[in-house]
PDB file of C-alpha atoms in Angstrom:
ATOM      1  CA  UNK A 518      14.091  15.396  -9.905  1.00  0.00           C
ATOM      2  CA  UNK A 519      16.376  15.288  -6.886  1.00  0.00           C
ATOM      3  CA  UNK A 520      18.730  13.017  -5.029  1.00  0.00           C
ATOM      4  CA  UNK A 521      16.946  10.874  -2.424  1.00  0.00           C
ATOM      5  CA  UNK A 522      18.138  10.719   1.205  1.00  0.00           C
ATOM      6  CA  UNK A 523      19.689   7.551   2.527  1.00  0.00           C
ATOM      7  CA  UNK A 524      17.163   4.746   2.953  1.00  0.00           C
ATOM      8  CA  UNK A 525      18.059   2.240   5.691  1.00  0.00           C
ATOM      9  CA  UNK A 526      14.812   0.462   6.591  1.00  0.00           C
ATOM     10  CA  UNK A 527      13.588  -1.396   3.520  1.00  0.00           C
ATOM     11  CA  UNK A 528      10.220  -3.043   2.932  1.00  0.00           C
ATOM     12  CA  UNK A 529      10.260  -5.568   0.103  1.00  0.00           C
ATOM     13  CA  UNK A 530       7.158  -6.504  -1.885  1.00  0.00           C
ATOM     14  CA  UNK A 531       7.084  -8.988  -4.748  1.00  0.00           C
ATOM     15  CA  UNK A 532       4.806 -10.394  -7.403  1.00  0.00           C
ATOM     16  CA  UNK A 533       3.721 -14.022  -7.199  1.00  0.00           C
ATOM     17  CA  UNK A 534       6.098 -15.223  -9.915  1.00  0.00           C
ATOM     18  CA  UNK A 535       8.774 -17.724  -8.909  1.00  0.00           C
ATOM     19  CA  UNK A 536      11.514 -15.339 -10.048  1.00  0.00           C
ATOM     20  CA  UNK A 537      10.189 -12.480  -7.910  1.00  0.00           C
ATOM     21  CA  UNK A 538       9.603 -14.698  -4.885  1.00  0.00           C
ATOM     22  CA  UNK A 539      13.156 -16.047  -5.074  1.00  0.00           C
ATOM     23  CA  UNK A 540      14.482 -12.474  -5.224  1.00  0.00           C
ATOM     24  CA  UNK A 541      12.327 -11.550  -2.233  1.00  0.00           C
ATOM     25  CA  UNK A 542      13.738 -14.391  -0.134  1.00  0.00           C
ATOM     26  CA  UNK A 543      17.332 -13.536  -1.046  1.00  0.00           C
ATOM     27  CA  UNK A 544      17.039  -9.789  -0.472  1.00  0.00           C
ATOM     28  CA  UNK A 545      15.065 -10.141   2.762  1.00  0.00           C
ATOM     29  CA  UNK A 546      17.715 -12.443   4.224  1.00  0.00           C
ATOM     30  CA  UNK A 547      20.469 -10.061   3.146  1.00  0.00           C
ATOM     31  CA  UNK A 548      18.932  -6.703   4.129  1.00  0.00           C
ATOM     32  CA  UNK A 549      16.026  -7.563   6.416  1.00  0.00           C
ATOM     33  CA  UNK A 550      12.400  -6.852   5.605  1.00  0.00           C
ATOM     34  CA  UNK A 551      10.568  -4.126   7.525  1.00  0.00           C
ATOM     35  CA  UNK A 552       6.842  -3.576   7.678  1.00  0.00           C
ATOM     36  CA  UNK A 553       5.930  -0.986   5.004  1.00  0.00           C
ATOM     37  CA  UNK A 554       4.489   1.330   7.664  1.00  0.00           C
ATOM     38  CA  UNK A 555       7.865   1.493   9.437  1.00  0.00           C
ATOM     39  CA  UNK A 556      10.103   1.450   6.375  1.00  0.00           C
ATOM     40  CA  UNK A 557      11.983   4.350   4.803  1.00  0.00           C
ATOM     41  CA  UNK A 558      11.551   2.955   1.316  1.00  0.00           C
ATOM     42  CA  UNK A 559       9.544   0.246  -0.445  1.00  0.00           C
ATOM     43  CA  UNK A 560      11.385  -1.944  -2.938  1.00  0.00           C
ATOM     44  CA  UNK A 561       9.074  -3.645  -5.457  1.00  0.00           C
ATOM     45  CA  UNK A 562      10.259  -6.850  -7.150  1.00  0.00           C
ATOM     46  CA  UNK A 563       8.402  -7.710 -10.340  1.00  0.00           C
ATOM     47  CA  UNK A 564       7.228  -5.939 -13.457  1.00  0.00           C
ATOM     48  CA  UNK A 565       5.325  -2.778 -14.278  1.00  0.00           C
ATOM     49  CA  UNK A 566       2.061  -4.322 -13.086  1.00  0.00           C
ATOM     50  CA  UNK A 567       3.480  -4.790  -9.602  1.00  0.00           C
ATOM     51  CA  UNK A 568       4.916  -1.274  -9.647  1.00  0.00           C
ATOM     52  CA  UNK A 569       1.496   0.203 -10.428  1.00  0.00           C
ATOM     53  CA  UNK A 570      -0.064  -1.940  -7.717  1.00  0.00           C
ATOM     54  CA  UNK A 571       2.569  -0.810  -5.202  1.00  0.00           C
ATOM     55  CA  UNK A 572       2.134   2.848  -6.135  1.00  0.00           C
ATOM     56  CA  UNK A 573      -1.605   2.530  -5.636  1.00  0.00           C
ATOM     57  CA  UNK A 574      -1.169   0.865  -2.244  1.00  0.00           C
ATOM     58  CA  UNK A 575       1.231   3.545  -0.994  1.00  0.00           C
ATOM     59  CA  UNK A 576      -0.318   6.454  -2.861  1.00  0.00           C
ATOM     60  CA  UNK A 577      -1.015   8.530   0.235  1.00  0.00           C
ATOM     61  CA  UNK A 578       1.963   7.569   2.401  1.00  0.00           C
ATOM     62  CA  UNK A 579       4.631   9.645   0.641  1.00  0.00           C
ATOM     63  CA  UNK A 580       7.055   6.713   0.841  1.00  0.00           C
ATOM     64  CA  UNK A 581       9.529   6.434  -2.046  1.00  0.00           C
ATOM     65  CA  UNK A 582       9.160   3.357  -4.267  1.00  0.00           C
ATOM     66  CA  UNK A 583      12.166   1.706  -5.927  1.00  0.00           C
ATOM     67  CA  UNK A 584      11.445  -1.079  -8.389  1.00  0.00           C
ATOM     68  CA  UNK A 585      13.729  -3.888  -9.526  1.00  0.00           C
ATOM     69  CA  UNK A 586      12.860  -5.870 -12.609  1.00  0.00           C
ATOM     70  CA  UNK A 587      11.754  -9.414 -11.867  1.00  0.00           C
ATOM     71  CA  UNK A 588       8.765  -9.564 -14.224  1.00  0.00           C
ATOM     72  CA  UNK A 589       7.687  -9.326 -17.858  1.00  0.00           C
ATOM     73  CA  UNK A 590       7.619  -5.617 -18.687  1.00  0.00           C
ATOM     74  CA  UNK A 591      10.045  -3.477 -16.720  1.00  0.00           C
ATOM     75  CA  UNK A 592       9.759   0.044 -18.102  1.00  0.00           C
ATOM     76  CA  UNK A 593       9.207   1.443 -14.610  1.00  0.00           C
ATOM     77  CA  UNK A 594      11.817  -0.782 -12.963  1.00  0.00           C
ATOM     78  CA  UNK A 595      15.536  -0.613 -12.277  1.00  0.00           C
ATOM     79  CA  UNK A 596      17.984  -3.380 -13.126  1.00  0.00           C
ATOM     80  CA  UNK A 597      17.917  -6.239 -10.638  1.00  0.00           C
ATOM     81  CA  UNK A 598      20.957  -6.757  -8.424  1.00  0.00           C
ATOM     82  CA  UNK A 599      21.468  -7.882  -4.850  1.00  0.00           C
ATOM     83  CA  UNK A 600      24.759  -5.990  -4.543  1.00  0.00           C
ATOM     84  CA  UNK A 601      25.073  -2.915  -2.303  1.00  0.00           C
ATOM     85  CA  UNK A 602      21.386  -2.010  -2.305  1.00  0.00           C
ATOM     86  CA  UNK A 603      21.748   0.674   0.341  1.00  0.00           C
ATOM     87  CA  UNK A 604      24.282   2.499  -1.823  1.00  0.00           C
ATOM     88  CA  UNK A 605      21.996   2.284  -4.855  1.00  0.00           C
ATOM     89  CA  UNK A 606      19.062   3.662  -2.883  1.00  0.00           C
ATOM     90  CA  UNK A 607      21.162   6.522  -1.535  1.00  0.00           C
ATOM     91  CA  UNK A 608      22.309   7.431  -5.052  1.00  0.00           C
ATOM     92  CA  UNK A 609      18.896   7.048  -6.688  1.00  0.00           C
ATOM     93  CA  UNK A 610      17.158   9.982  -8.326  1.00  0.00           C
ATOM     94  CA  UNK A 611      13.614  10.837  -7.338  1.00  0.00           C
ATOM     95  CA  UNK A 612      10.763  11.511  -9.751  1.00  0.00           C
ATOM     96  CA  UNK A 613       7.482  12.852  -8.367  1.00  0.00           C
ATOM     97  CA  UNK A 614       4.286  11.970 -10.235  1.00  0.00           C
ATOM     98  CA  UNK A 615       0.638  12.859  -9.653  1.00  0.00           C
ATOM     99  CA  UNK A 616      -2.265  10.508 -10.397  1.00  0.00           C
ATOM    100  CA  UNK A 617      -5.457  11.247 -12.270  1.00  0.00           C
ATOM    101  CA  UNK A 618      -8.714  11.358 -10.374  1.00  0.00           C
ATOM    102  CA  UNK A 619     -11.689   9.816 -12.200  1.00  0.00           C
ATOM    103  CA  UNK A 620     -15.274  10.533 -11.207  1.00  0.00           C
ATOM    104  CA  UNK A 621     -17.605   8.378 -13.303  1.00  0.00           C
ATOM    105  CA  UNK A 622     -21.403   8.521 -13.030  1.00  0.00           C
ATOM    106  CA  UNK A 623     -23.309   5.519 -14.360  1.00  0.00           C
ATOM    107  CA  UNK A 624     -26.828   5.356 -15.801  1.00  0.00           C
ATOM    108  CA  UNK A 625     -28.218   4.470 -12.371  1.00  0.00           C
ATOM    109  CA  UNK A 626     -26.784   7.607 -10.793  1.00  0.00           C
ATOM    110  CA  UNK A 627     -24.048   5.791  -8.854  1.00  0.00           C
ATOM    111  CA  UNK A 628     -20.734   7.655  -8.683  1.00  0.00           C
ATOM    112  CA  UNK A 629     -17.449   5.738  -9.003  1.00  0.00           C
ATOM    113  CA  UNK A 630     -14.287   7.530  -7.834  1.00  0.00           C
ATOM    114  CA  UNK A 631     -10.863   6.037  -8.579  1.00  0.00           C
ATOM    115  CA  UNK A 632      -7.273   7.162  -9.111  1.00  0.00           C
ATOM    116  CA  UNK A 633      -5.158   6.281 -12.141  1.00  0.00           C
ATOM    117  CA  UNK A 634      -1.396   6.475 -12.446  1.00  0.00           C
ATOM    118  CA  UNK A 635      -1.254   5.635 -16.159  1.00  0.00           C
ATOM    119  CA  UNK A 636      -4.552   6.565 -17.756  1.00  0.00           C
ATOM    120  CA  UNK A 637      -8.310   6.823 -17.567  1.00  0.00           C
ATOM    121  CA  UNK A 638      -9.909   5.044 -20.524  1.00  0.00           C
ATOM    122  CA  UNK A 639     -13.426   4.812 -21.916  1.00  0.00           C
ATOM    123  CA  UNK A 640     -14.323   1.734 -23.988  1.00  0.00           C
ATOM    124  CA  UNK A 641     -17.361   0.618 -25.932  1.00  0.00           C
ATOM    125  CA  UNK A 642     -19.058  -2.357 -24.222  1.00  0.00           C
ATOM    126  CA  UNK A 643     -20.719  -3.878 -27.301  1.00  0.00           C
ATOM    127  CA  UNK A 644     -20.094  -4.285 -31.017  1.00  0.00           C
ATOM    128  CA  UNK A 645     -21.299  -0.729 -31.649  1.00  0.00           C
ATOM    129  CA  UNK A 646     -18.896   2.187 -31.545  1.00  0.00           C
ATOM    130  CA  UNK A 647     -19.224   4.688 -28.728  1.00  0.00           C
ATOM    131  CA  UNK A 648     -20.547   8.201 -29.340  1.00  0.00           C
ATOM    132  CA  UNK A 649     -18.850  10.674 -27.039  1.00  0.00           C
ATOM    133  CA  UNK A 650     -18.978  14.411 -26.350  1.00  0.00           C
ATOM    134  CA  UNK A 651     -15.752  16.084 -25.172  1.00  0.00           C
ATOM    135  CA  UNK A 652     -15.774  19.074 -22.821  1.00  0.00           C
ATOM    136  CA  UNK A 653     -12.553  20.741 -21.625  1.00  0.00           C
ATOM    137  CA  UNK A 654     -12.699  23.300 -18.809  1.00  0.00           C
ATOM    138  CA  UNK A 655     -16.478  23.589 -19.232  1.00  0.00           C
ATOM    139  CA  UNK A 656     -16.204  24.354 -22.956  1.00  0.00           C
ATOM    140  CA  UNK A 657     -17.388  21.877 -25.569  1.00  0.00           C
ATOM    141  CA  UNK A 658     -14.437  20.953 -27.778  1.00  0.00           C
ATOM    142  CA  UNK A 659     -15.983  18.111 -29.787  1.00  0.00           C
ATOM    143  CA  UNK A 660     -19.710  17.654 -30.255  1.00  0.00           C
ATOM    144  CA  UNK A 661     -19.384  14.011 -31.254  1.00  0.00           C
ATOM    145  CA  UNK A 662     -16.555  11.504 -31.398  1.00  0.00           C
ATOM    146  CA  UNK A 663     -17.440   8.106 -32.844  1.00  0.00           C
ATOM    147  CA  UNK A 664     -14.768   5.616 -31.780  1.00  0.00           C
ATOM    148  CA  UNK A 665     -13.984   2.484 -29.829  1.00  0.00           C
ATOM    149  CA  UNK A 666     -13.189   4.861 -26.977  1.00  0.00           C
ATOM    150  CA  UNK A 667     -10.865   7.548 -25.689  1.00  0.00           C
ATOM    151  CA  UNK A 668      -8.233   7.882 -22.974  1.00  0.00           C
ATOM    152  CA  UNK A 669      -6.571  10.540 -20.853  1.00  0.00           C
ATOM    153  CA  UNK A 670      -2.936   9.657 -20.087  1.00  0.00           C
ATOM    154  CA  UNK A 671      -0.344  11.098 -17.714  1.00  0.00           C
ATOM    155  CA  UNK A 672       3.291  11.551 -18.778  1.00  0.00           C
ATOM    156  CA  UNK A 673       4.154   8.419 -16.758  1.00  0.00           C
ATOM    157  CA  UNK A 674       1.444   6.489 -18.601  1.00  0.00           C
ATOM    158  CA  UNK A 675       2.062   7.943 -22.034  1.00  0.00           C
ATOM    159  CA  UNK A 676       4.338   5.052 -23.036  1.00  0.00           C
ATOM    160  CA  UNK A 677       1.750   2.440 -21.996  1.00  0.00           C
ATOM    161  CA  UNK A 678      -1.701   2.027 -23.568  1.00  0.00           C
ATOM    162  CA  UNK A 679      -1.604   5.593 -24.856  1.00  0.00           C
ATOM    163  CA  UNK A 680       1.385   4.760 -27.068  1.00  0.00           C
ATOM    164  CA  UNK A 681      -0.324   1.611 -28.362  1.00  0.00           C
ATOM    165  CA  UNK A 682      -3.278   3.799 -29.355  1.00  0.00           C
ATOM    166  CA  UNK A 683      -0.890   6.015 -31.386  1.00  0.00           C
ATOM    167  CA  UNK A 684      -0.858   8.721 -28.730  1.00  0.00           C
ATOM    168  CA  UNK A 685       2.169  10.980 -28.092  1.00  0.00           C
ATOM    169  CA  UNK A 686       4.970  10.224 -25.654  1.00  0.00           C
ATOM    170  CA  UNK A 687       5.159  12.957 -23.022  1.00  0.00           C
ATOM    171  CA  UNK A 688       8.357  13.906 -21.139  1.00  0.00           C
ATOM    172  CA  UNK A 689       7.908  12.948 -17.497  1.00  0.00           C
ATOM    173  CA  UNK A 690       8.242  16.566 -16.323  1.00  0.00           C
ATOM    174  CA  UNK A 691       5.879  17.957 -18.962  1.00  0.00           C
ATOM    175  CA  UNK A 692       2.858  19.647 -17.423  1.00  0.00           C
ATOM    176  CA  UNK A 693       0.638  17.976 -19.980  1.00  0.00           C
ATOM    177  CA  UNK A 694      -1.972  15.258 -20.406  1.00  0.00           C
ATOM    178  CA  UNK A 695      -2.584  13.282 -23.598  1.00  0.00           C
ATOM    179  CA  UNK A 696      -6.172  12.983 -24.835  1.00  0.00           C
ATOM    180  CA  UNK A 697      -6.059  10.107 -27.315  1.00  0.00           C
ATOM    181  CA  UNK A 698      -8.905   8.499 -29.290  1.00  0.00           C
ATOM    182  CA  UNK A 699      -9.083   4.717 -29.622  1.00  0.00           C
ATOM    183  CA  UNK A 700      -9.793   3.682 -33.242  1.00  0.00           C
ATOM    184  CA  UNK A 701     -11.596   6.892 -34.145  1.00  0.00           C
ATOM    185  CA  UNK A 702     -14.188   6.599 -36.943  1.00  0.00           C
ATOM    186  CA  UNK A 703     -15.485  10.171 -36.960  1.00  0.00           C
ATOM    187  CA  UNK A 704     -13.706  12.574 -37.168  1.00  0.00           C
ATOM    188  CA  UNK A 705     -11.578  10.057 -39.027  1.00  0.00           C
ATOM    189  CA  UNK A 706      -8.347  12.042 -39.038  1.00  0.00           C
ATOM    190  CA  UNK A 707      -8.479  13.288 -35.446  1.00  0.00           C
ATOM    191  CA  UNK A 708      -5.410  12.075 -33.565  1.00  0.00           C
ATOM    192  CA  UNK A 709      -6.169  13.588 -30.172  1.00  0.00           C
ATOM    193  CA  UNK A 710      -4.943  16.606 -28.242  1.00  0.00           C
ATOM    194  CA  UNK A 711      -2.381  17.748 -25.705  1.00  0.00           C
ATOM    195  CA  UNK A 712      -3.923  19.379 -22.645  1.00  0.00           C
ATOM    196  CA  UNK A 713      -2.435  21.315 -19.721  1.00  0.00           C
ATOM    197  CA  UNK A 714      -2.227  19.056 -16.691  1.00  0.00           C
ATOM    198  CA  UNK A 715      -4.661  21.269 -14.777  1.00  0.00           C
ATOM    199  CA  UNK A 716      -7.379  20.768 -17.393  1.00  0.00           C
ATOM    200  CA  UNK A 717     -10.799  19.553 -16.263  1.00  0.00           C
ATOM    201  CA  UNK A 718     -11.823  16.896 -18.773  1.00  0.00           C
ATOM    202  CA  UNK A 719     -15.428  15.736 -19.109  1.00  0.00           C
ATOM    203  CA  UNK A 720     -16.530  12.965 -21.445  1.00  0.00           C
ATOM    204  CA  UNK A 721     -20.278  12.546 -21.901  1.00  0.00           C
ATOM    205  CA  UNK A 722     -21.666   9.348 -23.409  1.00  0.00           C
ATOM    206  CA  UNK A 723     -24.326   9.817 -26.072  1.00  0.00           C
ATOM    207  CA  UNK A 724     -26.948   7.088 -26.630  1.00  0.00           C
ATOM    208  CA  UNK A 725     -26.098   5.437 -23.305  1.00  0.00           C
ATOM    209  CA  UNK A 726     -28.751   2.722 -23.730  1.00  0.00           C
ATOM    210  CA  UNK A 727     -27.888   1.784 -27.306  1.00  0.00           C
ATOM    211  CA  UNK A 728     -24.121   2.253 -27.096  1.00  0.00           C
ATOM    212  CA  UNK A 729     -22.979   1.425 -23.511  1.00  0.00           C
ATOM    213  CA  UNK A 730     -19.512   2.512 -22.389  1.00  0.00           C
ATOM    214  CA  UNK A 731     -17.189   1.421 -19.576  1.00  0.00           C
ATOM    215  CA  UNK A 732     -14.659   3.675 -17.836  1.00  0.00           C
ATOM    216  CA  UNK A 733     -11.398   2.302 -16.424  1.00  0.00           C
ATOM    217  CA  UNK A 734      -8.897   4.030 -14.130  1.00  0.00           C
ATOM    218  CA  UNK A 735      -5.810   1.795 -14.449  1.00  0.00           C
ATOM    219  CA  UNK A 736      -7.486  -1.401 -13.190  1.00  0.00           C
ATOM    220  CA  UNK A 737     -10.694  -0.066 -11.577  1.00  0.00           C
ATOM    221  CA  UNK A 738     -13.700  -0.306 -13.888  1.00  0.00           C
ATOM    222  CA  UNK A 739     -17.138   1.305 -13.904  1.00  0.00           C
ATOM    223  CA  UNK A 740     -19.657   0.052 -16.462  1.00  0.00           C
ATOM    224  CA  UNK A 741     -22.606   1.730 -18.193  1.00  0.00           C
ATOM    225  CA  UNK A 742     -21.284   5.223 -17.537  1.00  0.00           C
ATOM    226  CA  UNK A 743     -22.957   8.359 -18.831  1.00  0.00           C
ATOM    227  CA  UNK A 744     -20.443  10.985 -17.677  1.00  0.00           C
ATOM    228  CA  UNK A 745     -16.759  10.757 -16.759  1.00  0.00           C
ATOM    229  CA  UNK A 746     -14.781  13.600 -15.190  1.00  0.00           C
ATOM    230  CA  UNK A 747     -10.972  13.506 -15.093  1.00  0.00           C
ATOM    231  CA  UNK A 748      -8.510  15.837 -13.408  1.00  0.00           C
ATOM    232  CA  UNK A 749      -4.917  15.574 -12.183  1.00  0.00           C
ATOM    233  CA  UNK A 750      -4.904  15.164  -8.397  1.00  0.00           C
ATOM    234  CA  UNK A 751      -2.160  17.506  -7.183  1.00  0.00           C
ATOM    235  CA  UNK A 752      -2.932  16.659  -3.551  1.00  0.00           C
ATOM    236  CA  UNK A 753      -1.154  13.322  -4.047  1.00  0.00           C
ATOM    237  CA  UNK A 754       2.579  13.156  -4.843  1.00  0.00           C
ATOM    238  CA  UNK A 755       4.127   9.730  -5.438  1.00  0.00           C
ATOM    239  CA  UNK A 756       7.913   9.378  -5.235  1.00  0.00           C
ATOM    240  CA  UNK A 757       9.624   6.940  -7.608  1.00  0.00           C
ATOM    241  CA  UNK A 758      13.362   6.203  -7.374  1.00  0.00           C
ATOM    242  CA  UNK A 759      15.590   5.440 -10.356  1.00  0.00           C
ATOM    243  CA  UNK A 760      19.282   4.691 -10.738  1.00  0.00           C
ATOM    244  CA  UNK A 761      21.394   7.585 -12.101  1.00  0.00           C
ATOM    245  CA  UNK A 762      21.464   7.542 -15.893  1.00  0.00           C
ATOM    246  CA  UNK A 763      18.353   5.366 -16.044  1.00  0.00           C
ATOM    247  CA  UNK A 764      15.716   7.823 -14.855  1.00  0.00           C
ATOM    248  CA  UNK A 765      12.128   7.678 -16.020  1.00  0.00           C
ATOM    249  CA  UNK A 766      12.759  10.920 -17.874  1.00  0.00           C
ATOM    250  CA  UNK A 767      15.651   9.307 -19.779  1.00  0.00           C
ATOM    251  CA  UNK A 768      13.621   6.187 -20.560  1.00  0.00           C
ATOM    252  CA  UNK A 769      10.734   8.190 -21.959  1.00  0.00           C
ATOM    253  CA  UNK A 770      13.133  10.262 -24.065  1.00  0.00           C
ATOM    254  CA  UNK A 771      14.826   7.099 -25.376  1.00  0.00           C
ATOM    255  CA  UNK A 772      11.452   5.554 -26.196  1.00  0.00           C
ATOM    256  CA  UNK A 773      10.778   8.383 -28.629  1.00  0.00           C
ATOM    257  CA  UNK A 774      13.837   7.375 -30.624  1.00  0.00           C
ATOM    258  CA  UNK A 775      13.091   3.643 -30.462  1.00  0.00           C
ATOM    259  CA  UNK A 776      16.164   2.886 -28.312  1.00  0.00           C
TER     260      UNK A 776
END
């Protein structure tokens, strides 16, 4: 984490909610609103859903993203205020995160490639549990997992769906990924694994015709998959800005203590 340089040209983006749109109008009139291509920083007004959407849209630009909470869930957002925004941006701390790259092959041979900031998840598509084979770095680690599914989560995404699935919370700077089963039936007591963030994860779907499985990278879905490959994409570095004392690292740490 480091201190960000001063950010003068601001591009504002907002969710469609009335609260976010009102904030957009007020901030744009007060600070101006540059085109994102010309801006020094992008300020996202909304909730975590908008933040993920904004990160995806600017994934390859290297532009820093600063969120202000004008939505439902605001774990990735800073407190909303119209006061002295330039000073806040100049003082903000930067956290760099890397997305996951998912390569999913379906039963027809079509390959689906998507990035995920939070997690890549596999889900059963019918009433029958999925049967999955887990391979890590070309070595079989589990011959068969019978479950509703499984997910691979980044540190940034470890407090999202991964936490709901009883997965571990990872410090934002941890060079780890969480491999977490979703309602595991066999092995019944398996709670998942912590993997190095350079691990090459392969999930193979057994009985693809009888027990179809979908793969989802954040919000991009591929159905009827037979093989899903996941790796951290170090070629992409996304810059998130947080107010001092309210960094993503601090929020994740606090979440572990229920505060």
